[in-house]
Amino acid sequence: MSTSSAFAADTWVNMYKNGVKVASMQHVDSGDYFRVYDNHADGHGVRGHLYSWTGYDYTLVMTKYNGSGAGTYTQMQYDVWGTNFYAMQVCSVDGSGDTSPGPCSDMKYFSE
């Protein structure tokens, strides 16, 4: 009989525009940090969204804006529970107050 050990694994979601990665969001499993990366100097900021499964639908629980420029990331922390399901998405935005972001990445669904 063989056994496999459990290990922490980070989760990523990326957004591409014309084949170029412009934004990313990472769940750092060790410590439950979420990092929102701006990967491309295009004059737009990026916003990461974290959703939690409520049993019927995904509900937004946290967002983080990164307007610091290409090559940077901002970070937020949210306690992810192993019994719950989550989703991440990263979008291009025109400033921290932009309430109609787009384009956005696909949703990345995960659990611990």
Coordinates of C-alpha atoms in Angstrom, one line a residue, residues 14-24 39-42:
N14 CA -3.6 34.8 -15.6
M15 CA -5.1 37.3 -17.9
Y16 CA -3.9 37.7 -21.5
K17 CA -4.5 40.4 -24.1
N18 CA -3.3 39.7 -27.6
G19 CA -1.2 36.8 -26.4
V20 CA 0.6 38.9 -23.8
K21 CA 0.2 38.2 -20.0
V22 CA -1.0 41.5 -18.6
A23 CA -2.1 40.4 -15.1
S24 CA -2.0 37.5 -12.6
N39 CA 2.6 42.1 -15.6
H40 CA 2.5 44.6 -18.5
A41 CA 3.1 48.4 -18.9
D42 CA -0.2 49.3 -20.6

